[in-house]
Coordinates of C-alpha atoms in Angstrom, one line a residue:
Chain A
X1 CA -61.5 67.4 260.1
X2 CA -60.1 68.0 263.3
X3 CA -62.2 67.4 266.7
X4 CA -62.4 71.4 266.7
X5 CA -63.9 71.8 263.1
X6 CA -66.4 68.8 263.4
X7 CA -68.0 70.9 266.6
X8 CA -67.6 73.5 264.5
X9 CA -69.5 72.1 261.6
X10 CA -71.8 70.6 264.1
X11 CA -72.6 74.2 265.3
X12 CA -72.3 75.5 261.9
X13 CA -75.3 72.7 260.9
X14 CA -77.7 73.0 263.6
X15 CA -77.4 76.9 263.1
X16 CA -78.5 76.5 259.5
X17 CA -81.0 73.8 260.1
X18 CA -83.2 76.6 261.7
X19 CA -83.6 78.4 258.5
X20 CA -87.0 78.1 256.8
X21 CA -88.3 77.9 253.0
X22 CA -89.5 81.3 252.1
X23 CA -92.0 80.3 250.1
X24 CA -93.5 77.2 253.1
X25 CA -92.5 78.8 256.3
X26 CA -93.8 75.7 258.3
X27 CA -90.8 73.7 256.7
X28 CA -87.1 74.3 257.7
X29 CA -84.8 73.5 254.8
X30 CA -83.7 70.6 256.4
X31 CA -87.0 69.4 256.6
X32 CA -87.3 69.9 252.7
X33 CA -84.0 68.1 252.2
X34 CA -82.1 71.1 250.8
X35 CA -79.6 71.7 253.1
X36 CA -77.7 68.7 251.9
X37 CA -73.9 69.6 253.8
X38 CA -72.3 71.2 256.2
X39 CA -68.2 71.2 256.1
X40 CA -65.2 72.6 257.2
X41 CA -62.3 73.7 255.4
X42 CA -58.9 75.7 256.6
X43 CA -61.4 77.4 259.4
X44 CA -64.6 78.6 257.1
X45 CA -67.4 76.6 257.4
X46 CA -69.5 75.9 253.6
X47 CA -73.3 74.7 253.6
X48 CA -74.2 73.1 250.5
X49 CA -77.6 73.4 249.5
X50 CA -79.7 72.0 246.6
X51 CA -82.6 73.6 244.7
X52 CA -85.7 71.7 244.3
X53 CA -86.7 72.8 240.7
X54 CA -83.8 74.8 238.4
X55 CA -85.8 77.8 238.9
X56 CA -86.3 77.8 242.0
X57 CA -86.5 81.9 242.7
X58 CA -85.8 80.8 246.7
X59 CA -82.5 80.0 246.5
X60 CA -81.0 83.1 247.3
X61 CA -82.9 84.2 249.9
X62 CA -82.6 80.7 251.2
X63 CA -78.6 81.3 251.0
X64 CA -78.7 85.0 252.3
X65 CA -80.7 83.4 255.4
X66 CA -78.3 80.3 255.9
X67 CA -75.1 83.3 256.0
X68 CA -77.5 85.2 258.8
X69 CA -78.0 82.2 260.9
X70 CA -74.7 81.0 261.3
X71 CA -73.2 84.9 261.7
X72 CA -75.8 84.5 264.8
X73 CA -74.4 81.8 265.9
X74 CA -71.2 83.4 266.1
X75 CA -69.9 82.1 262.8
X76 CA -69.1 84.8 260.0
X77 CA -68.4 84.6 256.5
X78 CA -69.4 80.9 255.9
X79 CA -69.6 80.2 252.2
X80 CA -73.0 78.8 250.7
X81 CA -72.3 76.2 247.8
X82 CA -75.6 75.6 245.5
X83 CA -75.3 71.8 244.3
X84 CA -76.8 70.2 241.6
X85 CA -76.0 66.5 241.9
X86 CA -77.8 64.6 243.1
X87 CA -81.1 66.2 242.1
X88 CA -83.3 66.8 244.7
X89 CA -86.2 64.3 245.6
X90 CA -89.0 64.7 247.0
X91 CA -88.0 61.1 249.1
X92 CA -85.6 63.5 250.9
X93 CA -88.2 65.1 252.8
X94 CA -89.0 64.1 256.6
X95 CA -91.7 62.6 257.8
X96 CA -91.7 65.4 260.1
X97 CA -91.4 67.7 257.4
X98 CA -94.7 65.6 255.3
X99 CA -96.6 65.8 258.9
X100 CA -95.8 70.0 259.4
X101 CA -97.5 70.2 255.6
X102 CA -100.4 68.5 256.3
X103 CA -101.1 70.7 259.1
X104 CA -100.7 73.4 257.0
X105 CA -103.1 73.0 254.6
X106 CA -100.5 71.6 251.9
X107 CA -100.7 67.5 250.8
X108 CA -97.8 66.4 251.1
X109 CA -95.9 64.4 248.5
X110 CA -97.8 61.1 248.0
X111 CA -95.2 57.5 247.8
X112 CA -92.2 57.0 245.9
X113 CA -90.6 59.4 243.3
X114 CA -90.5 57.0 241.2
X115 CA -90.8 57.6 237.1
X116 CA -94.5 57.4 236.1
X117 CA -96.4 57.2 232.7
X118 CA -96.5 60.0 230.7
X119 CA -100.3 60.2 231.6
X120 CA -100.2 58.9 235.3
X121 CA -102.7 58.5 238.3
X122 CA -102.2 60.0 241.3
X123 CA -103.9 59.5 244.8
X124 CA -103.6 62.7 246.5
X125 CA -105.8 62.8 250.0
X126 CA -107.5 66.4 251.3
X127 CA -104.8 68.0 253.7
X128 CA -108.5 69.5 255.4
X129 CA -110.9 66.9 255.9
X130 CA -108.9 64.0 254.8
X131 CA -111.3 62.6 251.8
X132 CA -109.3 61.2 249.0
X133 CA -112.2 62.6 246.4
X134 CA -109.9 64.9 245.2
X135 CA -109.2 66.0 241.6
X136 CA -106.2 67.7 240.3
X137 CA -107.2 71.7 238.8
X138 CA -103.6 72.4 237.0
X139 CA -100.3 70.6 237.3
X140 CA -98.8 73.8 238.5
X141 CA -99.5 76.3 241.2
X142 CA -98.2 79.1 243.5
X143 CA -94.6 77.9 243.6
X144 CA -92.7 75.6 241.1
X145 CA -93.4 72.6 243.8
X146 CA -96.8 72.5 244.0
X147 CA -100.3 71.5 242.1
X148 CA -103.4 72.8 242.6
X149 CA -106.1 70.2 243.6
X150 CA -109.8 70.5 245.1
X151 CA -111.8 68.4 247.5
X152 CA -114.8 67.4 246.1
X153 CA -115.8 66.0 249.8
X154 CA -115.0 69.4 251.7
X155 CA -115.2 71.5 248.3
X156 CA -111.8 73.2 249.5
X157 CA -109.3 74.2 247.1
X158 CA -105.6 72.8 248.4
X159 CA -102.1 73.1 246.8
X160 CA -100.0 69.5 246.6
X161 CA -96.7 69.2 246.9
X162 CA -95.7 67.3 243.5
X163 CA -93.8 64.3 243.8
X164 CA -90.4 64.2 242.4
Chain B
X1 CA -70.1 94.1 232.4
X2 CA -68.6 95.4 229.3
X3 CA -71.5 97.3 227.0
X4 CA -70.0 95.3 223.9
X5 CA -70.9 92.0 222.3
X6 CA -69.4 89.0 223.6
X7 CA -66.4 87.9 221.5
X8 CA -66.3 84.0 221.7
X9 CA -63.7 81.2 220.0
X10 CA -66.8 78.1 220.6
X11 CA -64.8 75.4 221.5
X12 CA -67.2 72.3 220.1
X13 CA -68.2 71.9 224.2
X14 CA -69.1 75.7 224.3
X15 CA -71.2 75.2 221.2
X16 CA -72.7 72.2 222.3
X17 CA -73.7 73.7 225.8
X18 CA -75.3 76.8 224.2
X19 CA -77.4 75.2 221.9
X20 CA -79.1 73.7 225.6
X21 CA -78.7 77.0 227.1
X22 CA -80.6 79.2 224.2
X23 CA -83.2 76.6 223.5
X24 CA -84.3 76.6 227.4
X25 CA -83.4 80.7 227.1
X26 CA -86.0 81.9 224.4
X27 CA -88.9 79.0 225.0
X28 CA -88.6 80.2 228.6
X29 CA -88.8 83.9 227.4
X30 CA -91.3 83.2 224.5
X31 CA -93.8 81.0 227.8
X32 CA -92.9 84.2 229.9
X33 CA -95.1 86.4 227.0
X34 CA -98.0 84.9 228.1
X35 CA -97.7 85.8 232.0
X36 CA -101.1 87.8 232.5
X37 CA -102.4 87.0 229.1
X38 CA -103.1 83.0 229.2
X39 CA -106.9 82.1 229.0
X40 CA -107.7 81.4 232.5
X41 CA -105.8 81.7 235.8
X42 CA -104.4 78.3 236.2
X43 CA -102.7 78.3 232.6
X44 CA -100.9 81.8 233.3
X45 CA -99.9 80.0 236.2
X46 CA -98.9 76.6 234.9
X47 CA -96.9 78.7 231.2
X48 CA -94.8 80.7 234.1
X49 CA -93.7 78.0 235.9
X50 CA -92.3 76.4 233.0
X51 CA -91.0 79.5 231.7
X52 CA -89.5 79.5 235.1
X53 CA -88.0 75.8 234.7
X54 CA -87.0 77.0 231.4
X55 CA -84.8 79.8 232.7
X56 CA -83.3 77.8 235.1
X57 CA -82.2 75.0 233.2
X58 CA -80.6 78.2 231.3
X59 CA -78.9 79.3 233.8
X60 CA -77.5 76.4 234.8
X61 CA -76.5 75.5 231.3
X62 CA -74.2 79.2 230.8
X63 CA -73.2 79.2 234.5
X64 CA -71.0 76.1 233.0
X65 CA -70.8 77.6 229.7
X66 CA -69.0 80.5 231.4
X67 CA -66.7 78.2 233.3
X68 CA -65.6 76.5 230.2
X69 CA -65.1 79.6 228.3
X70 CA -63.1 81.3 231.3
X71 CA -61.8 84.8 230.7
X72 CA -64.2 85.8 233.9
X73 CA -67.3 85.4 232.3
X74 CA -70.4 85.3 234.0
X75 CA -73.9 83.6 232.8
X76 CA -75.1 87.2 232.2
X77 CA -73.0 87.7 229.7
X78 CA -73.5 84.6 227.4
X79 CA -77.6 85.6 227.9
X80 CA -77.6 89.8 227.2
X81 CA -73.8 90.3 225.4
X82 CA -74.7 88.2 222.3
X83 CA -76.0 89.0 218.9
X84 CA -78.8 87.0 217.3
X85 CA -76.7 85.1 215.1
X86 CA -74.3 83.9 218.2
X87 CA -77.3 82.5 219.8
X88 CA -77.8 78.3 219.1
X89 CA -81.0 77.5 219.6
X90 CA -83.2 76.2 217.3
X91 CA -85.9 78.0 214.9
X92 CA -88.7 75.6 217.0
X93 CA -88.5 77.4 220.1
X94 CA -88.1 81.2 218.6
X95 CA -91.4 81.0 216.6
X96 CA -94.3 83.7 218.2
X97 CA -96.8 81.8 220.7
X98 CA -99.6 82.2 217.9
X99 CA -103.1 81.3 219.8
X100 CA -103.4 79.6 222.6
X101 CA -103.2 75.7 220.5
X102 CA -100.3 77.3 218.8
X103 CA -98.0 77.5 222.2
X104 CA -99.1 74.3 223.1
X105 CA -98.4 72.0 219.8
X106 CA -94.7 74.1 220.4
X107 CA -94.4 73.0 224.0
X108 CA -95.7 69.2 222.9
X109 CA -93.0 69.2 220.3
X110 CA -89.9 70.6 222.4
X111 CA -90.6 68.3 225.2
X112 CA -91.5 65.0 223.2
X113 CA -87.7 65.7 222.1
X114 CA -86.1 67.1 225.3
X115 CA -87.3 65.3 228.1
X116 CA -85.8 62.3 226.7
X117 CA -82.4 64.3 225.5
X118 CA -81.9 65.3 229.1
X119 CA -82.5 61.7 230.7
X120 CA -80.3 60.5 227.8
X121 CA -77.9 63.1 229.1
X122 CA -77.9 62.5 232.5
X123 CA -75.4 59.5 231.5
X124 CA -72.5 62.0 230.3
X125 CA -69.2 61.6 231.1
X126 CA -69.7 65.4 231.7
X127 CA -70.3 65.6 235.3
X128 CA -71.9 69.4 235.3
X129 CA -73.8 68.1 232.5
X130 CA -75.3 65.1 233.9
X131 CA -76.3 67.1 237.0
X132 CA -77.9 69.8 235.0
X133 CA -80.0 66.9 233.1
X134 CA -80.9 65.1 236.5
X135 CA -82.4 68.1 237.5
X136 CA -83.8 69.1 234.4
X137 CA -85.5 65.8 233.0
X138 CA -88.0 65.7 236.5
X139 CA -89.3 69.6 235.0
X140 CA -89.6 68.5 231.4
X141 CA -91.5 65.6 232.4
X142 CA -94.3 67.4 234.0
X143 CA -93.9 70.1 230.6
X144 CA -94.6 67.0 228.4
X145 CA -97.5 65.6 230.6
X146 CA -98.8 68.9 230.6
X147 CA -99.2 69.9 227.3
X148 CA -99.5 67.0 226.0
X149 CA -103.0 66.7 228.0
X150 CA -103.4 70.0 226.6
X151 CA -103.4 68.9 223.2
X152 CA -105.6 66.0 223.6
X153 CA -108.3 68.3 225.1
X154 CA -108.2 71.1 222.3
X155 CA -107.8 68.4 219.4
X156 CA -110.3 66.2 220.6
X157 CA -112.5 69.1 221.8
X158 CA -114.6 71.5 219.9
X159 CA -114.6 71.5 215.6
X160 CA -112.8 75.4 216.8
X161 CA -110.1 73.8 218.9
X162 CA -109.6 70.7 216.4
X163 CA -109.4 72.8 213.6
X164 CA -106.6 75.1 215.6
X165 CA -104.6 72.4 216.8
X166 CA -104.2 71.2 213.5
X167 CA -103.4 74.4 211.7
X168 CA -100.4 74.8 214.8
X169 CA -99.2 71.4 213.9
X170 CA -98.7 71.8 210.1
X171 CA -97.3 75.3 210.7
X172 CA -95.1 74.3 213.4
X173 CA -93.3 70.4 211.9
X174 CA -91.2 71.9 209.4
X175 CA -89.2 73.3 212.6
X176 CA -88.9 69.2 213.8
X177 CA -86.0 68.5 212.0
X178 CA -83.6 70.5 213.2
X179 CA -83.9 69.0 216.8
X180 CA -82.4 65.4 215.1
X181 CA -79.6 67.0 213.4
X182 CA -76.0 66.7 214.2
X183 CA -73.0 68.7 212.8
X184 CA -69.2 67.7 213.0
X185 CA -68.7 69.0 216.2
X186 CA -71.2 67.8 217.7
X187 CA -70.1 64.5 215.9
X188 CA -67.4 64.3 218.1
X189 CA -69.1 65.2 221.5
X190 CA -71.5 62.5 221.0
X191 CA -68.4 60.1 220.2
X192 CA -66.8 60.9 223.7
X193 CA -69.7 60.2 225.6
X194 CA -70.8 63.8 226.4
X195 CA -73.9 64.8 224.6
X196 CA -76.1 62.2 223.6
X197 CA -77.3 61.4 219.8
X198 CA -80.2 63.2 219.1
X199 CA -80.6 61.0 216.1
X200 CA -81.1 57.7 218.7
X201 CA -84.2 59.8 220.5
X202 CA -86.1 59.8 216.8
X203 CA -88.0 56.6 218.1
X204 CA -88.9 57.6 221.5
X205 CA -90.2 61.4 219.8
X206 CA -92.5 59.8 217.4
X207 CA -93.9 57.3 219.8
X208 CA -94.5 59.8 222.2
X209 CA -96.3 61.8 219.6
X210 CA -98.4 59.6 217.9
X211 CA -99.5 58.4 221.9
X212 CA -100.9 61.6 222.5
X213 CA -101.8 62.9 218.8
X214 CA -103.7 59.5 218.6
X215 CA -106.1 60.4 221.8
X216 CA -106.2 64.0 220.0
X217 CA -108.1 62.9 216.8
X218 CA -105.0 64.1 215.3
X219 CA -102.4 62.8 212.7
X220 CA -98.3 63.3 212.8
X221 CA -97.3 64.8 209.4
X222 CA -95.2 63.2 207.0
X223 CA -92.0 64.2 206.9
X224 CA -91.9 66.8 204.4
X225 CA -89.3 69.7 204.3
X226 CA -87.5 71.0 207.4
X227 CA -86.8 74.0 208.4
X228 CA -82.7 74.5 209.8
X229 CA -80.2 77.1 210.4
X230 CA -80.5 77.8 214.0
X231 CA -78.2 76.0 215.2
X232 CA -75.4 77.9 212.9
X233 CA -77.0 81.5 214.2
X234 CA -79.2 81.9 211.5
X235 CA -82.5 82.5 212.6
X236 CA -85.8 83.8 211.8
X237 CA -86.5 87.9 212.1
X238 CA -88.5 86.8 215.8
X239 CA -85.6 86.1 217.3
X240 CA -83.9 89.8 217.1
X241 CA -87.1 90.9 218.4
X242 CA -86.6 88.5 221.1
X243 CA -83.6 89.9 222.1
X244 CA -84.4 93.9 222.0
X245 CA -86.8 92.8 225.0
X246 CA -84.3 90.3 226.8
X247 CA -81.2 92.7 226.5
X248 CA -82.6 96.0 226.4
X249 CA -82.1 96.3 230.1
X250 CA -77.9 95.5 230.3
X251 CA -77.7 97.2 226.1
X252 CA -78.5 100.3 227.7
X253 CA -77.6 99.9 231.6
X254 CA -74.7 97.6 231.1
X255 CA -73.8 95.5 234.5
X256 CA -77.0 97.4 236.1
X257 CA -77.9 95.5 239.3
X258 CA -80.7 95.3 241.8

């Protein structure tokens, strides 16, 4: 890249780092790790981005908004590029990212995504009082991401962002 | 998009990447039924989200399978411009939800098999394919740990849910076999190092069954006679029924958009 396109992709970057998940508006899509690139080619910038489950219903919005952004920020027609490899981790998130979910009402993903046993145990501490009596209620909730968990401390019912 | 059926020459990589694409298609469509209708809130919930995996994995699967084939094809087309017997999957993932124990002995048996095949896949020499499975084997993990605690809980639960369970499983292992088998084509894909052998995963799927049928009260069956055709487009009446739902839409409407 030439010094012009890397301020260009620097602009290009900072401009699509403001976007935020549809579905978690606290989180920007950096924060979620899934704006994963921002290049420059022959003059048009490309953001590559990276869904957190296949299904992720998001995605488009998420690239509609990225294209809005940077035409703000005075730069039209960039092309969004959805990736696939490598999958998306929940390790890619920032601690920022875990600290703006908390505060939010949503546990963030507890450790390492490492592989677990088929039938696992997971420690997952209440985003509202902070107890860590909590029990899982489904493996699933409101968005492909999350589990639904209660407090048995505070009785609250909380979503938890799975680990992956 | 054309209101015809799709005309395809299956190259043995097209035919290999549809039988992934249709089995993650219909189980995803056949989970989908239940939105509104599972027993309690969390389930509908929980059989969405997977249907929702399940169409993803899809569409990742004929996005590529409309790359390979070329000619401007799009994933639409591989998913509402084919007949029933074009479609690959197997007979497993076609069959009707049944009760409540029925859906869930189908989900235990598809992911016992898949989640493996897709972190077995993950080291293709296919590139697009390995990317698809990295993504994919993370979702059938939770599928497997889900249902699978599912069936531990209606096995070892009431003489009802026992009784149900058990009646889903004998109705539902004849359909087993056809997840092992390998034709010539696929012979060859597994010998260049782009689709796994299903036939090496045998071990792994009855481990993984007897760990969870074991806490269930319940037994594996033996063996016995299998069910096949699927994979060569012939399939049960459900799935033409299937597909009047899941096509009716672009049959009638063809390249309708919103």
């Amino acid at each position: 890249m030439t010094p012009a396109e890397a301020d260009l992709a620097r602009r290009a970057h900072t401009a699509a780092a403001t976007v935020c998940d549809p579905e978690i508006p606290v989180l920007t899509i950096a924060d979620l790790g899934v704006l994963r690139d921002v290049t420059v080619a022959d003059g048009r910038v490309e953001v590559a981005i990276t869904p957190t489950y296949s299904g992720c219903p998001a995605m488009d919005v998420i690239g509609i908004e990225v294209q809005t952004a940077l035409a703000q920020a005075g730069i039209p027609d960039a092309r969004v590029r959805l990736v696939l490899s490598p999958a998306w981790t929940t390790d890619w998130m920032t601690e920022a990212g875990k600290a703006k979910l908390t505060a939010y009402g949503i546990a963030p993903p507890a450790g390492k995504a490492s592989r677990r046993a088929l039938f696992g145990e997971e420690r997952v501490t209440c985003p509202h009082c902070g107890s860590s009596a909590t029990e899982k209620v489904s493996e699933f909730g409101s968005t492909a991401c999350k589990a639904l968990w209660r407090c048995r401390a505070c009785r609250e019912p909380f979503d938890y962002f799975k680990c992956i | 998009m054309p209101t015809t059926s799709l005309s395809l020459t299956e190259t043995p990589l097209l035919a290999g990447i549809l039988r992934r694409a249709d089995d993650a298609l219909i189980l995803g469509h056949r989970l989908s039924e239940w939105c509104g209708h599972a027993p309690m809130l969390e389930e509908d919930i929980a059989l969405a989200n997977i249907a929702l995996d399940c169409v993803g994995q899809a569409r990742s699967f004929y996005t590529y399978a409309a790359e390979v084939a070329g000619e401007g094809l799009t994933e639409d087309d591989f998913a509402y411009r084919r007949e029933a017997g074009q479609y690959r999957n197997c007979l497993l993932v076609e069959q009707p939800n049944g009760d409540f124990a029925g859906t869930i002995v189908r989900q235990v048996l598809f992911s016992a098999f898949i989640d493996p095949y897709y972190r077995a896949l993950v080291s293709s020499r296919d590139a697009t394919l390995a990317a698809i499975a990295a993504k994919a084997e993370k979702e059938t993990a939770y599928h497997l740990r889900h249902s699978g605690e599912w069936l531990i809980r209606l096995g070892d639960g009431t003489d009802e849910s026992h009784q149900r369970a058990r009646a889903a499983l004998d109705e539902l292992w004849p359909y087993t076999g056809e997840l092992f088998e390998v034709d010539a084509a696929e012979a060859a894909l597994i010998e260049a190092g782009t689709l796994p052998d299903p036939r090496a995963l045998r071990v792994e799927f009855d481990a993984t069954l007897d760990h969870i049928l074991t806490e269930a009260t319940l037994t594996r069956p033996a063996g016995g006679w299998m069910q096949s055709g699927g994979r060569a487009g012939r399939h049960s009446e459900h799935l033409g029924f299937i597909l009047a739902d899941l096509q009716y839409l672009q049959r009638a409407h063809p390249g309708a958009t919103w």
